[in-house]
Coordinates of C-alpha atoms in Angstrom, one line a residue:
Chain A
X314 CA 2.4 16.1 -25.8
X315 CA 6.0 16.6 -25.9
X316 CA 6.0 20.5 -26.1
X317 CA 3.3 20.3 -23.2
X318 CA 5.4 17.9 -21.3
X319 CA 8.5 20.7 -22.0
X320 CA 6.5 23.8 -20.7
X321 CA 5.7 21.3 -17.2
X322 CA 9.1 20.6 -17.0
X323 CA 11.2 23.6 -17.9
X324 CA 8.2 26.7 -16.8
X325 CA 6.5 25.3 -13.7
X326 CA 9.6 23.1 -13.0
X327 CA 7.2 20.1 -12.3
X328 CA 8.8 17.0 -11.0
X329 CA 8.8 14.5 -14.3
X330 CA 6.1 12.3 -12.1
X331 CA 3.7 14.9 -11.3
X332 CA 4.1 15.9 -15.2
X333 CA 3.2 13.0 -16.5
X334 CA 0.5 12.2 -14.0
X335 CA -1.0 15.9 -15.2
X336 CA -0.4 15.5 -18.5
X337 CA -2.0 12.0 -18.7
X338 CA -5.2 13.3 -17.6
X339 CA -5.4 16.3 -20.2
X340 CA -4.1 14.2 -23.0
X341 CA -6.3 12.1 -25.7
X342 CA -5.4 9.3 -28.1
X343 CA -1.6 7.7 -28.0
X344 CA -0.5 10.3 -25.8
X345 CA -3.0 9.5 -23.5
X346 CA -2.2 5.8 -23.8
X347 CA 1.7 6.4 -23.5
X348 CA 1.8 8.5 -20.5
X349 CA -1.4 6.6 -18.7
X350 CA 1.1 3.6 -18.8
X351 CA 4.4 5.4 -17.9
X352 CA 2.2 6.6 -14.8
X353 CA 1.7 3.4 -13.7
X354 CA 4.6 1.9 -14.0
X355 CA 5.9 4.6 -11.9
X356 CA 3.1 4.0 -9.4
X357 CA 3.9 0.4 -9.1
X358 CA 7.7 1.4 -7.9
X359 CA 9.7 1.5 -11.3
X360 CA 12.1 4.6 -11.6
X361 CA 10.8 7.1 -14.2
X362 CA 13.2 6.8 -16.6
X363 CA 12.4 2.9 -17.5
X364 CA 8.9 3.8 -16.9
X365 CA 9.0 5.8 -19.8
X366 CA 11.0 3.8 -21.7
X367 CA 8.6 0.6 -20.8
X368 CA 5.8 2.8 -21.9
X369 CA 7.3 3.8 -25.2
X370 CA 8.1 0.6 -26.2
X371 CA 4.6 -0.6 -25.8
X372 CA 3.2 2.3 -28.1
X373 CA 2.4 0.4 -31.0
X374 CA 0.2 3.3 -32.3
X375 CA 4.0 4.3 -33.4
X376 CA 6.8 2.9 -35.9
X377 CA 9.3 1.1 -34.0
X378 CA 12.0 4.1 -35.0
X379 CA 9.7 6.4 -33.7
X380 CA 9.3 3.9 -30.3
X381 CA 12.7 4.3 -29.5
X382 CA 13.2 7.9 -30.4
X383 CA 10.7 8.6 -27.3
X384 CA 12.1 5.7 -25.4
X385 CA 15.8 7.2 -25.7
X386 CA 14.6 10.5 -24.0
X387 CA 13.5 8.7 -20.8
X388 CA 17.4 8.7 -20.2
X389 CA 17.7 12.1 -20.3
X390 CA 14.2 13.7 -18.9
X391 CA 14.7 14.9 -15.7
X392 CA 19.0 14.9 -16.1
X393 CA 19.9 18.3 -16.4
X394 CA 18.3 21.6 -15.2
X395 CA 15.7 23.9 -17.1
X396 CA 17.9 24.5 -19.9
X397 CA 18.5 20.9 -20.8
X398 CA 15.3 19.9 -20.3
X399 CA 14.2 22.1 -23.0
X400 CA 17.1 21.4 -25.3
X401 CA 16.4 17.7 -25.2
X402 CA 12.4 18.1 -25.7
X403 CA 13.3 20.2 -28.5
X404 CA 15.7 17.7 -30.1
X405 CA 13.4 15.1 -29.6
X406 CA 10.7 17.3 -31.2
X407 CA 12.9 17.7 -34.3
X408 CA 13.8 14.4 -35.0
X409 CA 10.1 13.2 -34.4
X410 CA 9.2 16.4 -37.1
X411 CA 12.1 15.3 -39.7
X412 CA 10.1 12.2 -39.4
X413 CA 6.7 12.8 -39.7
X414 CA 7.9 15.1 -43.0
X415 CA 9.4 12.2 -44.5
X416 CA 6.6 9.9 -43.8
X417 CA 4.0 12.4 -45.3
X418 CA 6.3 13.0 -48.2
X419 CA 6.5 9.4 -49.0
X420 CA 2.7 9.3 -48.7
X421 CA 2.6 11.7 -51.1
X422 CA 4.8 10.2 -53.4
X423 CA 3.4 6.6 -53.2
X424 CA -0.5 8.0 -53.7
X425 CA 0.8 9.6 -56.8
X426 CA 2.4 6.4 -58.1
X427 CA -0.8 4.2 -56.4
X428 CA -3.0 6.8 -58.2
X429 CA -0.8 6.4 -61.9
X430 CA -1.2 2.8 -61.4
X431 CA -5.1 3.0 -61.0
X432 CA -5.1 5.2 -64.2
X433 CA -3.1 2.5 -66.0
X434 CA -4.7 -0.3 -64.7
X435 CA -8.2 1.3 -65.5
X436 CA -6.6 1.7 -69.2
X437 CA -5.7 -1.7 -69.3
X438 CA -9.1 -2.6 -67.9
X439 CA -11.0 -0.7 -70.7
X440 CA -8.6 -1.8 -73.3
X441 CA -9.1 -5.4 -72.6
X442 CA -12.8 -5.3 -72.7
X443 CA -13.0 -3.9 -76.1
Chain B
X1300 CA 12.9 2.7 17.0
X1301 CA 11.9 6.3 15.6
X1302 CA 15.5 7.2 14.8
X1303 CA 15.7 3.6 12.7
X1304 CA 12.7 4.4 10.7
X1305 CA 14.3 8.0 10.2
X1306 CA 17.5 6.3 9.1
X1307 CA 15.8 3.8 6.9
X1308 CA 13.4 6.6 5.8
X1309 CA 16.4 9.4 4.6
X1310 CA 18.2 6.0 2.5
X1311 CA 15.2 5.1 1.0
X1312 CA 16.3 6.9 -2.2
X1313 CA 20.0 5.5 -2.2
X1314 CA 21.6 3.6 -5.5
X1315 CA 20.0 -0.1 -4.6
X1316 CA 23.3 -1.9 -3.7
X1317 CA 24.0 1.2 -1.2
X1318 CA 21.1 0.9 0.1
X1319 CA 20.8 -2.5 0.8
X1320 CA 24.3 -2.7 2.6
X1321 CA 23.1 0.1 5.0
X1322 CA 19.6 -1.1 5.3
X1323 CA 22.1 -4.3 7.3
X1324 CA 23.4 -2.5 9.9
X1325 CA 22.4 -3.1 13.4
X1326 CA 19.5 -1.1 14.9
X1327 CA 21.7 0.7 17.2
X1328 CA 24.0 2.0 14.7
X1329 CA 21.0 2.9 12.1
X1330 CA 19.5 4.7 15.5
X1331 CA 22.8 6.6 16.2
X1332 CA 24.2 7.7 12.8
X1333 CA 23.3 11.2 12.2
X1334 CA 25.0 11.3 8.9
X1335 CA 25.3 9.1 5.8
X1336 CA 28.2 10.7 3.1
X1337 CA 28.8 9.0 -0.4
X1338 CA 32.2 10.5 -2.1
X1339 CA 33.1 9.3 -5.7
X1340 CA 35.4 6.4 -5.4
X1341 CA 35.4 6.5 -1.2
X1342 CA 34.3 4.2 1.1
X1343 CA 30.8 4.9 2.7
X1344 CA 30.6 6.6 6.0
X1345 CA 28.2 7.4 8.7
X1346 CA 28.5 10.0 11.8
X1347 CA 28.1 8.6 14.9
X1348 CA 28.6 10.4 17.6
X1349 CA 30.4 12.8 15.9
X1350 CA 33.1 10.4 14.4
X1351 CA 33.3 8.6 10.9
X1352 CA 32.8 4.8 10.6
X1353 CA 32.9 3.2 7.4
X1354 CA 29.9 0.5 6.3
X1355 CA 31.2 -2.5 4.9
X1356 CA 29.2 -4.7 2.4
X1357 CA 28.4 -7.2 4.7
X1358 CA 26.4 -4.2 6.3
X1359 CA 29.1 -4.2 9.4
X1360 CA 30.7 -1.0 10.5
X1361 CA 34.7 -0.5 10.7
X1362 CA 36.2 3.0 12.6
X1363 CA 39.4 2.7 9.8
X1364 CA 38.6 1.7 5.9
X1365 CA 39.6 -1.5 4.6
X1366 CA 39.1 -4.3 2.7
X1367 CA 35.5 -5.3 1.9
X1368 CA 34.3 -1.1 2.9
X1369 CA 31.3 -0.7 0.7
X1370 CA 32.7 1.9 -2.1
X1371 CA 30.3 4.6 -3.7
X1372 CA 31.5 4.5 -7.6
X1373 CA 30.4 6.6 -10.4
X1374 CA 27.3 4.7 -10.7
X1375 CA 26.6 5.1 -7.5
X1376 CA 26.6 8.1 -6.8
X1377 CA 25.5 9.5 -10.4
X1378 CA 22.0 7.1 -9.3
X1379 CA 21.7 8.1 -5.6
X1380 CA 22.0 11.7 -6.9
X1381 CA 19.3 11.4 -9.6
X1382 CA 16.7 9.2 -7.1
X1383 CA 17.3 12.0 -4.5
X1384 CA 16.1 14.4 -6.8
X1385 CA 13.4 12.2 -8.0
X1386 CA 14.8 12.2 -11.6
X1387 CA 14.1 16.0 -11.8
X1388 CA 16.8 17.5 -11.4
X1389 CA 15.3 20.3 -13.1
X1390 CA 13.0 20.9 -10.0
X1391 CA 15.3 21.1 -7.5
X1392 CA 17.8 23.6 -9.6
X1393 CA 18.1 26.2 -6.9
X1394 CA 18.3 24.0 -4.3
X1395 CA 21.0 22.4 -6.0
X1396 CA 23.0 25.4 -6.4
X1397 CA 22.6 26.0 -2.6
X1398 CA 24.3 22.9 -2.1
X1399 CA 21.6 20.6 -0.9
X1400 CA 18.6 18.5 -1.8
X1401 CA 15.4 18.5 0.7
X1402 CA 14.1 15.2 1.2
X1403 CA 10.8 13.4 2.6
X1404 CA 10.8 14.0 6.3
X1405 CA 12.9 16.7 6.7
X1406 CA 16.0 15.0 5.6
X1407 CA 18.6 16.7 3.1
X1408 CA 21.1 15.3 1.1
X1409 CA 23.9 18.5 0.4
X1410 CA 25.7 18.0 -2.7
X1411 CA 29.2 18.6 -3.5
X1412 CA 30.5 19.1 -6.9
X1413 CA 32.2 22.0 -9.4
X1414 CA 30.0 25.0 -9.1
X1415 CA 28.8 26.4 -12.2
X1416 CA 29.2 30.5 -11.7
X1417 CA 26.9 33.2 -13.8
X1418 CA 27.9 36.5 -12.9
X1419 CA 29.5 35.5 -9.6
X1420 CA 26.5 33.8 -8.6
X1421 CA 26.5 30.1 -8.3
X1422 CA 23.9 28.9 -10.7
X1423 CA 24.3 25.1 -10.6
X1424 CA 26.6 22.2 -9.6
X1425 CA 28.3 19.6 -11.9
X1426 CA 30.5 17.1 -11.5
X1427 CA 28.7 16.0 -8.6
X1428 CA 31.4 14.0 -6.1
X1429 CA 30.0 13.9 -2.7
X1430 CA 26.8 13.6 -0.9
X1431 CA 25.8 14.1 2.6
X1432 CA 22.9 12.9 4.0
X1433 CA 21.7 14.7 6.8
X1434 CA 19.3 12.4 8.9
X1435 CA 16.6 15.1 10.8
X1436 CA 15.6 13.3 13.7
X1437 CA 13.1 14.9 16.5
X1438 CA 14.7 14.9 19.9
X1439 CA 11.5 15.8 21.7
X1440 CA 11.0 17.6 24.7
X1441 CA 14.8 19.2 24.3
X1442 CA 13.3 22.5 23.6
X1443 CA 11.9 22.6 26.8
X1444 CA 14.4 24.9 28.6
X1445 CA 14.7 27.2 25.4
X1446 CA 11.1 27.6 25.3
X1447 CA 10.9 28.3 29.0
X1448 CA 13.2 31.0 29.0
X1449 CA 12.2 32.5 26.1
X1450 CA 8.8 32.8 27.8
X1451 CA 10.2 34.4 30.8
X1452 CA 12.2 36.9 29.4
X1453 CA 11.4 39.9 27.0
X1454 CA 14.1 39.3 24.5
X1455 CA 15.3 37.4 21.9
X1456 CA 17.9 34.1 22.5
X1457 CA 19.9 32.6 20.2
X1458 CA 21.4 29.4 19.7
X1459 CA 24.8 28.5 19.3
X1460 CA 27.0 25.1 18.8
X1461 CA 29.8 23.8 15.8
X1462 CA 28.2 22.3 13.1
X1463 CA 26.3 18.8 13.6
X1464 CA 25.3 20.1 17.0
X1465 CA 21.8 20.1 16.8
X1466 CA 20.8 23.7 16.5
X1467 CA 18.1 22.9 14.2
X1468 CA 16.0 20.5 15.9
X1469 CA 16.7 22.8 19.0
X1470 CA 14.8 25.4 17.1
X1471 CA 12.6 23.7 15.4
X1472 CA 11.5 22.1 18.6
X1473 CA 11.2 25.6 20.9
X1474 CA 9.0 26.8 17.8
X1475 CA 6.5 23.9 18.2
X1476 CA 6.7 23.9 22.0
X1477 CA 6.2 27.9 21.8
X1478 CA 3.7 28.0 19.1
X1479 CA 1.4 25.2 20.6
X1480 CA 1.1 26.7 24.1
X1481 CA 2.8 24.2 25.5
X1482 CA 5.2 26.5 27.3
X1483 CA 3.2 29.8 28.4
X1484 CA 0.6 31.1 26.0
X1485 CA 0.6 30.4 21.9
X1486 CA 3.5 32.5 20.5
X1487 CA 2.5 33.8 16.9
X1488 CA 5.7 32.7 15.0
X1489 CA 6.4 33.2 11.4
X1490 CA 10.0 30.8 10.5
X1491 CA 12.1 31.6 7.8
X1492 CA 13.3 28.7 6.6
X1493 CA 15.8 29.5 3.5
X1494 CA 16.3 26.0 3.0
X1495 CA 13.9 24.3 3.8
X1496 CA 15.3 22.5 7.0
X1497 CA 13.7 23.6 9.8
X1498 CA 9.7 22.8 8.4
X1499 CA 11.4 20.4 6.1
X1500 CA 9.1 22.0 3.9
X1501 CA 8.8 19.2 -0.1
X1502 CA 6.3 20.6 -2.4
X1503 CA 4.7 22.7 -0.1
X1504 CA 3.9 20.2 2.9
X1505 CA 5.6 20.7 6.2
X1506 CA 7.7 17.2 7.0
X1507 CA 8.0 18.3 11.1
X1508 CA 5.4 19.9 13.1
X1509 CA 6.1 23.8 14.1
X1510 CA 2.4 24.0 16.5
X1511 CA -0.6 26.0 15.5
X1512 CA 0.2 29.1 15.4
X1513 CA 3.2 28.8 13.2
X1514 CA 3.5 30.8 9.3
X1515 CA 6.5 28.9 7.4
X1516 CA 8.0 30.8 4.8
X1517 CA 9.8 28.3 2.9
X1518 CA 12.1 28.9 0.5
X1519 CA 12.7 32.4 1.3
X1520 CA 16.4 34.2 1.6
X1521 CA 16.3 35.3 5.2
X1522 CA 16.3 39.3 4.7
X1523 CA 13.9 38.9 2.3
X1524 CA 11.8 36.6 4.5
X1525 CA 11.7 38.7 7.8
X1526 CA 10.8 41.7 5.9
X1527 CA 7.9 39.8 4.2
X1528 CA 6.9 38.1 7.1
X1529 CA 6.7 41.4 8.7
X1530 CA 4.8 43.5 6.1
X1531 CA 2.4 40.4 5.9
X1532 CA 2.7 37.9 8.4
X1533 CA 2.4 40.7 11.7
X1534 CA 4.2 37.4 14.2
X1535 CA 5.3 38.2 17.5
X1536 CA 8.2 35.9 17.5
X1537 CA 10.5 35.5 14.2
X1538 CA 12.6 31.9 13.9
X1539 CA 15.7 31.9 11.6
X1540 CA 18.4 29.3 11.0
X1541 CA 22.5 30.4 10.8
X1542 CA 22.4 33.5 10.8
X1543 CA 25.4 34.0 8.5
X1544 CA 25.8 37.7 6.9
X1545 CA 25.6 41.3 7.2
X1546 CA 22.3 41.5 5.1
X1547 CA 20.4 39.4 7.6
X1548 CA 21.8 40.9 10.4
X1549 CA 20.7 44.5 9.0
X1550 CA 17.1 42.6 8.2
X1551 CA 17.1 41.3 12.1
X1552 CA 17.9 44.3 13.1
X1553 CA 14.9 45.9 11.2
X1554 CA 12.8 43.5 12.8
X1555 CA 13.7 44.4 16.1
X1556 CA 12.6 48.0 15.4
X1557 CA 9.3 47.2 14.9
X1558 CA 8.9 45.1 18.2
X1559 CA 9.3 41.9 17.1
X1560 CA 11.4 39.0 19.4
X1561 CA 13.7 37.0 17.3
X1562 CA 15.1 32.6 17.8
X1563 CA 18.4 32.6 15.6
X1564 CA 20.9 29.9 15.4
X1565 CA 24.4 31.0 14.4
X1566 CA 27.3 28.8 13.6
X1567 CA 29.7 28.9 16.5
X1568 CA 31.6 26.5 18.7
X1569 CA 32.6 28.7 21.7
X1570 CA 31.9 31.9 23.6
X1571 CA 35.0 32.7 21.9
X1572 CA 34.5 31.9 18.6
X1573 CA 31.2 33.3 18.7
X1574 CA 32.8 37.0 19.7
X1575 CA 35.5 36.4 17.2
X1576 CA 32.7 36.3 14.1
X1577 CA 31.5 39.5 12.7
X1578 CA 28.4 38.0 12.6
X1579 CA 28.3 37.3 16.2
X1580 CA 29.2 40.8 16.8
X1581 CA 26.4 42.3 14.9
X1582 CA 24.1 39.9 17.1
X1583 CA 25.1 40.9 20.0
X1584 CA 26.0 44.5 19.0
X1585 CA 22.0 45.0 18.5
X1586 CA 22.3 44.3 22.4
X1587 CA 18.2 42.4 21.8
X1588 CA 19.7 39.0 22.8
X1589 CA 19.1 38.1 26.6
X1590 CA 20.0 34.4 26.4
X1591 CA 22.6 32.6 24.6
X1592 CA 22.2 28.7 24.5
X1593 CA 25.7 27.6 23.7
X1594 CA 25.3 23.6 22.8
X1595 CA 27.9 20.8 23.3
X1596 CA 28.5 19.7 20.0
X1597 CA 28.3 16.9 17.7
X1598 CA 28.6 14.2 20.0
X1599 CA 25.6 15.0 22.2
X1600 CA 22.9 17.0 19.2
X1601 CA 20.7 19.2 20.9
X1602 CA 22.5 19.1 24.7
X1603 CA 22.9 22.9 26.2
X1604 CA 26.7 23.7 27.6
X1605 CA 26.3 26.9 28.8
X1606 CA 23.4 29.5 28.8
X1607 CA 25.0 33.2 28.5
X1608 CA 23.6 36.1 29.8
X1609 CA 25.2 39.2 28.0
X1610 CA 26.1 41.8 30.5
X1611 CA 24.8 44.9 29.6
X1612 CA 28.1 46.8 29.2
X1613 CA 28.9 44.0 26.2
X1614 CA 26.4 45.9 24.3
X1615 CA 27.9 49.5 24.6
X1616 CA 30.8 48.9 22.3
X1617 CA 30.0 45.4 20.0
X1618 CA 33.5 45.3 18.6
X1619 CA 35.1 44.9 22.1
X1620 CA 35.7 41.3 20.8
X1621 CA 36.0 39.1 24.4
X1622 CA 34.7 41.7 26.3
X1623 CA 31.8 41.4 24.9
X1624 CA 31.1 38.1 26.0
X1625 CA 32.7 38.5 29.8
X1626 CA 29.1 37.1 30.8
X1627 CA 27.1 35.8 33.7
X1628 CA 27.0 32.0 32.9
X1629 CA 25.2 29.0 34.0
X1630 CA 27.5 26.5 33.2
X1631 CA 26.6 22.3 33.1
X1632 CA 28.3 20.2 34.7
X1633 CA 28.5 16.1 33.3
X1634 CA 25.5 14.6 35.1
X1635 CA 22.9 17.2 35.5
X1636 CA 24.7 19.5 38.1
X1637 CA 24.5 23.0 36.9
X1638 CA 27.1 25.5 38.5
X1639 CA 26.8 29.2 38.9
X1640 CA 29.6 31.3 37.7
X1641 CA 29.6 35.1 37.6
X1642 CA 32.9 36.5 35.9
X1643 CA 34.4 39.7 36.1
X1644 CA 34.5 42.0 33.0

């Protein structure tokens, strides 16, 4: 969503309303949720910026770190020109990535012990009944 | 009570506390101001009738800045400037570096700030300090006289005043009364309209009517635009707005040779002034102007002072600075009296 949202903004130099609005539309899933609710904020008279934030805020799809990570680029969308639109999309996009690689990393690491522990506890099991 | 729902309209987008203050003021004040300006840490001030007045918070205005003048901080202004550009500042980039924001109905905010330069080009403004809201109002019916002569004669006309004068709406106006039929038959009129003030053109809408038979190029750097409009376009009648450098004359002037009639506007405040600026030369020096609608200023927007006729021996030699403008005049007296003057060159 977020490199979609950076080719609107920073390519077709959309308006960060009409972005969302189109995005919203061709989106699925929590995107679809996020920006469907950032739209209407922003149809009911709330500036952008807390639109979005309102919107992240209420993605509970999301880890709260996560939540704010979005939410803290509603400050700065639509700020600058091209150039620092796409810088803050792509710092955004990075800090969401260094995230998800942790979170699949820890995944990892806790199905290995979780999978360890079966083993052991299946031992134990067998050992138990003999 | 249009020019109040203009007003009201053109502040819409202000910080809230501005906004609120101004949305107090009388309705004749609201109706008169042509001009709302916002400058980092100054009081807020309107034009009215061509002079500053300052808005105090009570929503009161004051002709000298004291105590109690609503002040336009850094929040202020760093909000107003965002809301104008609907949070995208992004979109309105080259705008921005032009110096001005377009606005719903035709209205346009210029900016003022430290220009950011790339290769002598100005590629952005920062720092933004000061904003000028430009309220476009219609005067109707005021291009009635343009439009007339302009059907009469075979030339072109341009129109010239100061700044704040009202040579916009004047044009804008004539186009529409031209275009529709309204004055003689429909005129096929392509208007150049670099930025975006004359069709007040936001995301691709027109905010004024131009009549029927109007092409708007928005958008478009005037050369570029008359020498689209007439590979494309084929008008009879090009419109252009402040006229302002050689390349545009040189573009005009390419128009003229392929038998199109021309409505410019160039920045000037007198006959005088007008002969004195190498743009006003160039005009003239292409000897296609038959009329010249000098207006009366900021005080009275879109009120004619004097309609020139060049003489044709102005056009024989353009550099001949006041010769060029020893002209046949009809010049206006206060209260509707015209007087004839001829002058001697």
């Amino acid at each position: 969503m977020l490199g979609a949202l950076g080719e609107e903004l920073s390519y077709n130099q959309t308006p960060l309303r009409t972005a969302a609005e189109r995005l919203s539309r061709r989106s699925a899933g929590a995107a679809r949720d996020f920006l469907h609710a950032a739209c209407t904020y922003m149809e009911a008279g709330l500036p952008p910026p807390e639109s979005w934030a309102r919107a992240a805020e209420e993605l509970r799809a999301f880890e709260k770190t996560d939540r704010q990570e979005l939410a803290s680029l509603a400050y700065f969308l639509g700020g600058s020109d091209i150039e620092g639109q796409r810088a803050t999309i792509g710092r955004c996009l990075r800090a969401l990535e260094e995230r998800r690689h942790y979170a699949v990393e820890k995944r990892d690491r806790l199905s290995k012990v979780y999978r360890t522990l079966g083993v052991l506890a299946g031992m134990a099991a067998v050992v138990a009944a003999l | 009570m249009a020019n109040i729902a203009a007003f009201e309209q053109a502040i819409g987008r202000l910080y809230q506390p501005l906004r609120s203050a101004l949305m107090r003021l009388p309705g004749p004040v609201k109706a008169g101001a042509t001009e709302v300006r916002l400058r980092l840490g100054g009081p807020v001030s309107l034009t009215l009738r061509g002079r500053p007045a300052f808005v105090t918070e009570s929503g009161r205005v004051v002709y000298t800045p004291t105590e109690g003048c609503l002040i336009a901080g850094d929040q202020a202004l760093y909000e107003s400037f965002r809301a104008l550009c609907e949070y995208s500042v992004h979109s309105h980039q080259r705008a921005i570096a032009q110096g001005f924001i377009p606005l719903p109905g035709g209205h346009r905010a210029g900016v003022a700030g430290a220009a950011v330069v790339e290769q002598g080009v100005v590629s952005n403004v920062r720092d933004i300090a000061g904003i000028n809201l430009r309220i476009a109002r219609a005067l109707p019916g005021c291009g009635g006289e343009v439009a007339g002569a302009f059907a009469a004669i075979k030339g072109s006309i341009m129109l010239a005043g100061p700044p704040g004068s009202g040579k916009t709406t004047l044009l804008r106006e004539t186009v529409r009364l031209l275009s529709s039929g309204q004055v003689g038959e429909h005129h096929l009129i392509t208007v150049v309209d670099e930025r975006c003030e004359i069709g007040g053109s936001l995301s691709g809408r027109p905010q004024f009517d131009l009549g029927c038979c109007t092409d708007l190029l928005s958008g478009y750097p005037k050369a570029a635009g008359v020498l689209t409009a007439l590979r494309v376009l084929s008008p009879q009648v090009i419109a252009l707005d402040e006229i302002g450098d050689a390349a545009e004359c040189a573009a005009l002037s390419e128009g003229l040779n392929s038998g199109v009639r021309f409505i410019v506007t160039v920045h000037a405040g007198s006959r005088e002034e007008l002969s004195r600026r190498p743009v006003g030369r160039a005009l003239l020096g292409t000897g296609a102007f038959e009329r010249i609608f000098l207006l009366s200023g900021p005080e009275n927007p879109g009120r004619i002072k004097e309609v020139i006729t060049p003489h044709e021996a102005a056009y024989q030699d353009p550099r001949a600075d006041l010769a060029l403008l020893q002209l046949r005049s009809v010049r206006r007296g206060p209260i509707g009296h015209t007087v004839q003057s001829r002058r001697q060159s």
